[in-house]
Short mmCIF file of C-alpha atoms and ligand atoms in Angstrom, two decimals:
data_model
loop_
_atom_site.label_atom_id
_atom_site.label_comp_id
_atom_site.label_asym_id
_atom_site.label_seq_id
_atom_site.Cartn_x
_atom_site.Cartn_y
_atom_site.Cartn_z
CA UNK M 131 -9.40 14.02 23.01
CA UNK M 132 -12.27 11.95 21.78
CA UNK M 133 -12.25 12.78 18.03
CA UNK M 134 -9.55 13.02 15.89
CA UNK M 135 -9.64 12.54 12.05
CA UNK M 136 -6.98 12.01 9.28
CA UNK M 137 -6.24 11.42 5.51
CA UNK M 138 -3.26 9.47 4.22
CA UNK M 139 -2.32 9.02 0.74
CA UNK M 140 -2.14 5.98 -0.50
CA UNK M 141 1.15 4.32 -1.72
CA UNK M 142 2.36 2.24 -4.55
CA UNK M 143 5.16 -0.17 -4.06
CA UNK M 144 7.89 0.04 -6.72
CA UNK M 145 9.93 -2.68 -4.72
CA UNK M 146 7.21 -5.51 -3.67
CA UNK M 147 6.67 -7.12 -0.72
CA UNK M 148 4.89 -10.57 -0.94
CA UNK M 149 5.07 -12.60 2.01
CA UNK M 150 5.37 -12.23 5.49
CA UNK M 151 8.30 -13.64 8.32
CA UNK M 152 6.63 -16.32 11.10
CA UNK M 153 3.23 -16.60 10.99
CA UNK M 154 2.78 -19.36 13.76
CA UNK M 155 1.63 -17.48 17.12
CA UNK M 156 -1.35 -15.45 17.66
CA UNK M 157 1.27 -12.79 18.88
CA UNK M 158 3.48 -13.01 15.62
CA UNK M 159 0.65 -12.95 13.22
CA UNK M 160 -0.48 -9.26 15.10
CA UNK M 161 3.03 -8.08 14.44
CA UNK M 162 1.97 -8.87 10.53
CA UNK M 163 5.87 -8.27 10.24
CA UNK M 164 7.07 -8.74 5.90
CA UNK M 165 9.61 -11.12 5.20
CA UNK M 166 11.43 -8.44 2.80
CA UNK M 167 11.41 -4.82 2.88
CA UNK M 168 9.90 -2.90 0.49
CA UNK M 169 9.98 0.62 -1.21
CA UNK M 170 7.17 2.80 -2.36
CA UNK M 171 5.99 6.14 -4.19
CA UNK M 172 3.45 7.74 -1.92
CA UNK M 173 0.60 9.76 -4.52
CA UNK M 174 -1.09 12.70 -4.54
CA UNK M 175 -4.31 11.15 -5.23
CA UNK M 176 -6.54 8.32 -3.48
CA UNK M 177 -6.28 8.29 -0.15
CA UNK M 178 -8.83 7.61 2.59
CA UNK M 179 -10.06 9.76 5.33
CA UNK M 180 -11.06 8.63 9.00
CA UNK M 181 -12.81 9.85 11.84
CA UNK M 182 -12.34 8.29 14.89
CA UNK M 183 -14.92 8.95 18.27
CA UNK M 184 -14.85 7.67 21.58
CA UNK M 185 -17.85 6.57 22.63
CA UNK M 186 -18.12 5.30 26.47
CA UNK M 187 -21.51 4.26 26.47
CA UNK M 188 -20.87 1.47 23.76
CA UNK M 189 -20.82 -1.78 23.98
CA UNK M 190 -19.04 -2.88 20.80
CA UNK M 191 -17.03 -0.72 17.48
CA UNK M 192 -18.73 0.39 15.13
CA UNK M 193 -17.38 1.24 11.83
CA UNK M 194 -18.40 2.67 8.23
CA UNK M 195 -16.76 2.49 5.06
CA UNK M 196 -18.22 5.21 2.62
CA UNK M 197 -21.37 5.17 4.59
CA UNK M 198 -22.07 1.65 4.35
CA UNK M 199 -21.81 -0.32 7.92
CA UNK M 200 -19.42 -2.91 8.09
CA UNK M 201 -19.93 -6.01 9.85
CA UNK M 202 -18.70 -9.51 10.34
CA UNK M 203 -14.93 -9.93 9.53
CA UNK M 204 -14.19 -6.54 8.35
CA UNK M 205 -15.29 -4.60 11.27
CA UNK M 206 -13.38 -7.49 13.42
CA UNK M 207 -10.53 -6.37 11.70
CA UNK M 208 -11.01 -2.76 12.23
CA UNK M 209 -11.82 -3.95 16.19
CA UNK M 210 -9.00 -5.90 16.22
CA UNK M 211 -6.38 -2.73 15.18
CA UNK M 212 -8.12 -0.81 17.57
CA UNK M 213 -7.91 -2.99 20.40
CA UNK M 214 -3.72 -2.30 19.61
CA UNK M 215 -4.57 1.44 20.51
CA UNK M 216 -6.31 0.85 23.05
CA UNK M 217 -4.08 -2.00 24.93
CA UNK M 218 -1.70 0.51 25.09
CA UNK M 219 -3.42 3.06 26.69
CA UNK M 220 -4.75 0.89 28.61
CA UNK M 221 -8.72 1.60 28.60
CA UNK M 222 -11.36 -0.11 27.18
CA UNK M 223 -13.54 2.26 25.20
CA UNK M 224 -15.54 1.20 22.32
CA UNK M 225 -15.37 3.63 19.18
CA UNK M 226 -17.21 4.98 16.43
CA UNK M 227 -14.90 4.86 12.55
CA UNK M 228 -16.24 6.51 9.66
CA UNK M 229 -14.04 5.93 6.63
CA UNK M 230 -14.07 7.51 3.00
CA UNK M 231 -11.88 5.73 0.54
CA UNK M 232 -11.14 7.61 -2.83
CA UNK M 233 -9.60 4.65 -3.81
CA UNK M 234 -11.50 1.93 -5.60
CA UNK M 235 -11.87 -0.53 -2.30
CA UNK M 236 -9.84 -3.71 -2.62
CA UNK M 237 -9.41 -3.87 -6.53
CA UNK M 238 -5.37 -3.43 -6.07
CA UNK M 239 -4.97 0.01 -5.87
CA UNK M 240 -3.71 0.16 -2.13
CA UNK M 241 -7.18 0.69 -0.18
CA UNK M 242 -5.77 -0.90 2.58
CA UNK M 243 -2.25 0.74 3.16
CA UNK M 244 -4.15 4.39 3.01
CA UNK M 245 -7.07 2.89 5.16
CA UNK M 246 -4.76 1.61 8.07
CA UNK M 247 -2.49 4.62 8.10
CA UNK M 248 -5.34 7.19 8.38
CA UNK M 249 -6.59 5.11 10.94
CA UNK M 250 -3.42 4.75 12.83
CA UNK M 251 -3.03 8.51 12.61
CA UNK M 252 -6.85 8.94 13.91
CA UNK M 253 -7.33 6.58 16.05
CA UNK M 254 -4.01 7.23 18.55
CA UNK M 255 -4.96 10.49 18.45
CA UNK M 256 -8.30 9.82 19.29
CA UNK M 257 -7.16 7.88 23.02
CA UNK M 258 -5.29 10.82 22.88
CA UNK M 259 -1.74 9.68 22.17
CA UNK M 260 1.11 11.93 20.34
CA UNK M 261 2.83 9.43 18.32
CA UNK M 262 5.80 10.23 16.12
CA UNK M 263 5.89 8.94 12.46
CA UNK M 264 7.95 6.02 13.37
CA UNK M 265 5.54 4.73 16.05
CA UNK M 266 2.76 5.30 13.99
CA UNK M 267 4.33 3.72 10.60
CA UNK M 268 4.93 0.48 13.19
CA UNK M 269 1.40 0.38 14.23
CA UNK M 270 -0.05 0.93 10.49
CA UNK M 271 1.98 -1.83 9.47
CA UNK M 272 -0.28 -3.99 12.01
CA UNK M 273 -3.41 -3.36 10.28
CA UNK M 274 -1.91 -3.81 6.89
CA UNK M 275 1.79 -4.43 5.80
CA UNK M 276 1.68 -1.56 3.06
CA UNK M 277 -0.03 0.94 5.33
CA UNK M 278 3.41 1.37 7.00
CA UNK M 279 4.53 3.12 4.14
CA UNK M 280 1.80 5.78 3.73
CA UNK M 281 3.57 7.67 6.73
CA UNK M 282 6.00 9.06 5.12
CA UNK M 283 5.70 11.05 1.74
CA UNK M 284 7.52 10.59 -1.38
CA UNK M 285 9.56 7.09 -1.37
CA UNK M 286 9.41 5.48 1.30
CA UNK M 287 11.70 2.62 2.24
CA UNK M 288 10.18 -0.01 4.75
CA UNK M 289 12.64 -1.91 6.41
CA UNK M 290 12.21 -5.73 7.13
CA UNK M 291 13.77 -5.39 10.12
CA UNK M 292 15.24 -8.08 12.42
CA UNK M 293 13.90 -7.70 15.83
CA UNK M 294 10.90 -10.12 16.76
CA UNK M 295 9.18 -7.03 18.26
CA UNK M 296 8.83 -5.78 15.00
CA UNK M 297 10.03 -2.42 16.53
CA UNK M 298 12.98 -2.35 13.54
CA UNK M 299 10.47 -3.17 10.69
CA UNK M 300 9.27 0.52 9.96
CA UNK M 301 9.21 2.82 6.89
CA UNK M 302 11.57 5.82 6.20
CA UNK M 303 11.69 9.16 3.67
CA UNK M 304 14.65 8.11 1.22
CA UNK M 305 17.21 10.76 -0.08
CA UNK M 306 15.72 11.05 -3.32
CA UNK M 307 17.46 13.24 -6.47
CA UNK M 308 15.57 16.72 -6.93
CA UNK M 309 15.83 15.48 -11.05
CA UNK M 310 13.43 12.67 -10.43
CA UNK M 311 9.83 14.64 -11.55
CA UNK M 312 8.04 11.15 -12.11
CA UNK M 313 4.45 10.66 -12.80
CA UNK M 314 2.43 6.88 -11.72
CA UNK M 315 -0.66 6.68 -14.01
CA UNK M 316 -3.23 3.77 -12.85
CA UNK M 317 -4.70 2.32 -15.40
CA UNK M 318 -7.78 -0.04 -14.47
CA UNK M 319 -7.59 -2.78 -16.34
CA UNK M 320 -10.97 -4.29 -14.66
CA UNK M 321 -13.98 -3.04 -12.90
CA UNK M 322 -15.27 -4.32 -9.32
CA UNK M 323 -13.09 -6.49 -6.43
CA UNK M 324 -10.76 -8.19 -6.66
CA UNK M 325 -11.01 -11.99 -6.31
CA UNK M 326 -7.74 -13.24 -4.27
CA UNK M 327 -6.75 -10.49 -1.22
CA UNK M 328 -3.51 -10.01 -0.64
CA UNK M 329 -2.77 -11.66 2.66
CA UNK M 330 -5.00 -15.15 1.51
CA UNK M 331 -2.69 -14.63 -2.19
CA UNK M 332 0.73 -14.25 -0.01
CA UNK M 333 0.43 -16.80 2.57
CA UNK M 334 -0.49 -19.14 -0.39
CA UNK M 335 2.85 -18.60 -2.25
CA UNK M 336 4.56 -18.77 1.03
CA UNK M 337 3.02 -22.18 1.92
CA UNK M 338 3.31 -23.92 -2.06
CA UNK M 339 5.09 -21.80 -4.29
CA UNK M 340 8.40 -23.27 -5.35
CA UNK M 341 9.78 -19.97 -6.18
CA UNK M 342 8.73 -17.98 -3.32
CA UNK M 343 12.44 -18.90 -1.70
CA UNK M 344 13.94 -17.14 -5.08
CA UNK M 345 11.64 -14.18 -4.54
CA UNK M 346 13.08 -13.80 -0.88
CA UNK M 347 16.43 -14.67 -1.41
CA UNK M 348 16.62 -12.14 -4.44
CA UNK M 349 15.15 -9.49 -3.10
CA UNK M 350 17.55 -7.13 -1.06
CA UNK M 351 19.58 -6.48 -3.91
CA UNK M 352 16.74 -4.79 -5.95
CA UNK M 353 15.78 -2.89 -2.49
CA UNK M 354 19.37 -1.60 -2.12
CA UNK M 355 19.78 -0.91 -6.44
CA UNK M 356 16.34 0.85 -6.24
CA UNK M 357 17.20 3.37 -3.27
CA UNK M 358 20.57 4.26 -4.58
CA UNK M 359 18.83 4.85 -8.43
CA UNK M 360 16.52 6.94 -6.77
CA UNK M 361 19.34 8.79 -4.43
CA UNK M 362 21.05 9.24 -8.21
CA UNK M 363 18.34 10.19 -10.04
CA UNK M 364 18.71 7.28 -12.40
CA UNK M 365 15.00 6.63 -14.11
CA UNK M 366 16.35 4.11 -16.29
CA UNK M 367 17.64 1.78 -12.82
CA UNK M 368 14.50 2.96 -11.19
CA UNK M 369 12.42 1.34 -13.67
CA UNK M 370 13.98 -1.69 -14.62
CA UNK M 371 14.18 -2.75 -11.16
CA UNK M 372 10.50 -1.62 -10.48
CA UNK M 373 9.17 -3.87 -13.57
CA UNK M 374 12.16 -6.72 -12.49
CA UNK M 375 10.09 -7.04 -9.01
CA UNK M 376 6.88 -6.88 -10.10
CA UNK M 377 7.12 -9.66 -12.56
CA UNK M 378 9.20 -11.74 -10.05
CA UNK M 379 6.42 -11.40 -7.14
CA UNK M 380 3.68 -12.57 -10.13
CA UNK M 381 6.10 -15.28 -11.16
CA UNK M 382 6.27 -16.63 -7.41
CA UNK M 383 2.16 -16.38 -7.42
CA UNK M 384 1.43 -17.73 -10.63
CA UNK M 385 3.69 -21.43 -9.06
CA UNK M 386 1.56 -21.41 -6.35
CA UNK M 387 -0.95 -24.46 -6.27
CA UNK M 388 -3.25 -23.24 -7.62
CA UNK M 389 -1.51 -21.03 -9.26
CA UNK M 390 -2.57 -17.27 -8.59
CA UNK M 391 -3.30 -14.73 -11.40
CA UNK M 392 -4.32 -11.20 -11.06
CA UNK M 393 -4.15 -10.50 -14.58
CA UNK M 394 -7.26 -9.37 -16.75
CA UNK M 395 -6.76 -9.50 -20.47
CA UNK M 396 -6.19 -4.99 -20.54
CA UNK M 397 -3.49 -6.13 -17.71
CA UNK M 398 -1.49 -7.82 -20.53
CA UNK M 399 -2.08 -5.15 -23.19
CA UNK M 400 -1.43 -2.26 -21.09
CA UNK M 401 2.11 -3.98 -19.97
CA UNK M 402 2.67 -4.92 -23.47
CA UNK M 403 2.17 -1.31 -24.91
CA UNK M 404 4.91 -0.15 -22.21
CA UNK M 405 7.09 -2.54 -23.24
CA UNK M 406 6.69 -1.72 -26.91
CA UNK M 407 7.00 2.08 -26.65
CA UNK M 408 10.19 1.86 -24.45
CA UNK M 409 11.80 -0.64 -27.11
CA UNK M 410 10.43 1.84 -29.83
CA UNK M 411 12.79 4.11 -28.02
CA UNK M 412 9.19 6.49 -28.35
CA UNK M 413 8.00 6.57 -24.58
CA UNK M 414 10.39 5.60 -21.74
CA UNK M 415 8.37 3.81 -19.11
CA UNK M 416 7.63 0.97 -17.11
CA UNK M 417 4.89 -1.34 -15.32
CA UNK M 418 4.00 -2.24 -12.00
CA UNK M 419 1.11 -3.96 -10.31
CA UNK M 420 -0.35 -5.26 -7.40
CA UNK M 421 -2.51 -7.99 -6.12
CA UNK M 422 -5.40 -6.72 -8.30
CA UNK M 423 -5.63 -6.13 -12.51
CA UNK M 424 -4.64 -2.58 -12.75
CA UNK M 425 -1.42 -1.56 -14.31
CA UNK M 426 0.67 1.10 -12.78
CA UNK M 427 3.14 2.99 -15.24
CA UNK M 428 5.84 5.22 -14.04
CA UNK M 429 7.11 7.83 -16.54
CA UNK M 430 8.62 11.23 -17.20
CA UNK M 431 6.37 14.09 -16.16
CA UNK M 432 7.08 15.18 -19.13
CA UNK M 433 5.57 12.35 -20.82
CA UNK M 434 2.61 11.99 -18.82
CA UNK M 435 0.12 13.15 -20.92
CA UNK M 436 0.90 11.61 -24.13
CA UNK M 437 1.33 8.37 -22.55
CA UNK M 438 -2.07 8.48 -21.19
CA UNK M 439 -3.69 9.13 -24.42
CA UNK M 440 -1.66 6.54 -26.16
CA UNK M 441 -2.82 3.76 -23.19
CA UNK M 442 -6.48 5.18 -23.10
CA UNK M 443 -6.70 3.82 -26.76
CA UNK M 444 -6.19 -0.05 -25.37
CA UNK M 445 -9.74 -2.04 -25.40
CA UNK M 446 -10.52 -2.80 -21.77
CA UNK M 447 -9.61 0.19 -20.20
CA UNK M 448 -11.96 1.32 -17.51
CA UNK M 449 -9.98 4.91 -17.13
CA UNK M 450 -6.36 6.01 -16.37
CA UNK M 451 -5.17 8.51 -13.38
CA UNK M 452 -1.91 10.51 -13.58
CA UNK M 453 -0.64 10.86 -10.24
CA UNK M 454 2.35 11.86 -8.73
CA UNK M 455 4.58 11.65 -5.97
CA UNK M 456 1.96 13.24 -2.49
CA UNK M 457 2.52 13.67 0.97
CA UNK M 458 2.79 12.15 4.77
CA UNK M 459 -0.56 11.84 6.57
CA UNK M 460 -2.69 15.06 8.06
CA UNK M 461 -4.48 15.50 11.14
CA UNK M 462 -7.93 17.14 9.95
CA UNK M 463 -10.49 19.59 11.79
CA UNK M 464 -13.80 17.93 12.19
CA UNK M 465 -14.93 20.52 8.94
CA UNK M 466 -11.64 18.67 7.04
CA UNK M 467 -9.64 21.41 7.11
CA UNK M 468 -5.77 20.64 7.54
CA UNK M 469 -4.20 21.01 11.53
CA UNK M 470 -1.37 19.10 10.85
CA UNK M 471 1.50 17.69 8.19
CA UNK M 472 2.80 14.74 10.16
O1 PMV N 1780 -0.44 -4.35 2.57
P1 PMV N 1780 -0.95 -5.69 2.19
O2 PMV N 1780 -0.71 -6.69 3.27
O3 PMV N 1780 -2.34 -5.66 1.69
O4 PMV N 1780 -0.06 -6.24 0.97
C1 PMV N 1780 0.35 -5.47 -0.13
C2 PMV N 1780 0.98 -6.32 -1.15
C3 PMV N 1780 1.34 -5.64 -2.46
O5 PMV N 1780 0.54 -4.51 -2.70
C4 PMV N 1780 1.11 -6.63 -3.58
C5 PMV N 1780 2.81 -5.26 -2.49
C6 PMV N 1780 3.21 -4.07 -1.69
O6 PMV N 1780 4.38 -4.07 -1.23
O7 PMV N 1780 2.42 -3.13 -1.53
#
């Protein structure tokens, strides 16, 4: 094989991760192993799609995000991931990526964890490996720590793990209650990218943050309440613990020095309005975000579309998308058409 290309959804994490386990060696910082789990709600929109091609006469990668060449430290990073792939087949052939995001590129809407698990998926394929979902959820999580999760569809659990090969810190389905018909709508809150990635934004807490020990030390037990609310079928646990980690994993950034913020003023309102229809007792729902402005609020299906037009209303708002829950990755024809549900 010289080609392969594949789409993976991208995923939203309802249980955070913010912070990785040993950074100090060259090897453990390519592990890029989380020092929690995490747990996530993969969607049915946004996603990115990536063709992968040998090429033998090349010297060096080259790579293309929506058209537009990359250089300098992004394509190094793409490089870098590849040079995973191909240490382990154990050749040395330079490639050609082509990427399509339809996700708004690094504004906090998961780019990266769709981005690194279509590559994954293309790019083994490509060097002509047969990976199974747990081999290629470990090597997503290389590229990016979220990625891992966009393996699997649905909610996905990714496991911190305790090995130092990293080979335990990979990303499961999780038995979730056939009453659960939720909806995520993504309300952007800000236009453009974002200011503070993720990885500069957790390594900063890590280093200064006071609280970042309380985020750690607190955070199995909303892991373990959110899979067994979703096993159940409880929205009520599933939300309060989604909103509970969210606004711990901001509360460890915003003690950093200096302090981290990723709010926009429509962050606040949009969380605010949540808040106030669920004590209303008018819409049940609840707020998560990311290291980026948007909000993300889980509902009802049923609720869906009057929640929208009740959020659309908020000054600031650059649009809202309803998703809901999508699937694993899929191995595409060169044409796009679908060869295979991982
Ligand atoms: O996947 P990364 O390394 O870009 O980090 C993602 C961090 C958050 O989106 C804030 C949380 C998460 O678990 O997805």
């Amino acid at each position: 094989m010289v080609f392969a290309r594949a789409y993976a959804h991208t995923n939203i994490a309802l249980v955070k991760y913010w912070g990785k386990r040993a950074q100090g060696s060259a090897q453990e910082r390519a592990l890029n192993l989380p020092a929690t789990g995490s747990l996530s709600l993969t969607l049915d929109r946004f996603g990115t799609d990536t063709s992968v091609t040998l090429d033998k006469d090349a010297t060096e990668d080259r790579a293309s995000l929506d058209g537009k060449a990359l250089e300098g430290k992004e394509r190094e990073r793409i490089s870098r991931f590849i040079d995973l792939v191909r240490a382990d087949v154990g050749v040395e052939t330079r490639v050609v990526v082509e990427s399509r995001n339809d996700v708004p590129t690094a504004a906090g809407l998961a780019s990266s964890a769709s981005g690194f698990a279509a590559l994954a998926v293309a790019a083994s394929r490509a060097f002509g490996q047969n990976l199974d979902v747990t081999a290629l959820s470990e090597l997503a999580r290389k590229g990016s720590g979220s990625a891992a999760r966009s393996l699997i569809g649905g909610f996905a659990r990714l496991e911190r793990g305790e090995r130092d090969d990293g080979h335990d810190c990979v990303a499961h389905a999780i038995t979730t209650s056939p009453s659960l018909d939720l909806r995520l709508l993504v309300v952007r809150c800000a236009e453009g990218r974002k200011k503070v990635g993720s990885t500069v934004g957790m390594n900063s807490t890590m280093e200064t943050s006071p609280y970042y020990r309380a985020w750690c030390e607190t955070h199995a037990s909303d892991l373990d309440t959110a899979t067994s609310a979703i096993a159940s079928g409880d929205f009520s646990a599933v939300g309060t613990t989604m909103e509970h980690s969210t606004l711990k994993m901001h509360a460890s950034a915003l003690a950093a020095q200096p302090g981290l913020w990723y709010f926009a003023p429509a962050t606040v309102a949009v969380m605010t309005a949540v808040r106030d229809s669920r004590e209303a007792g008018d819409v049940e729902c609840y707020f998560t975000m990311d290291a980026g402005p948007h909000v993300k609020v889980l509902c009802r299906a049923e609720d869906a579309e009057r929640l929208s037009e009740r959020l659309a209303a908020i000054d600031g708002i650059f649009g809202i998308e309803t998703a809901a829950a999508g699937p694993s990755p899929a191995l595409l024809d060169r044409e796009g058409t679908v060869l295979e549900r991982l």
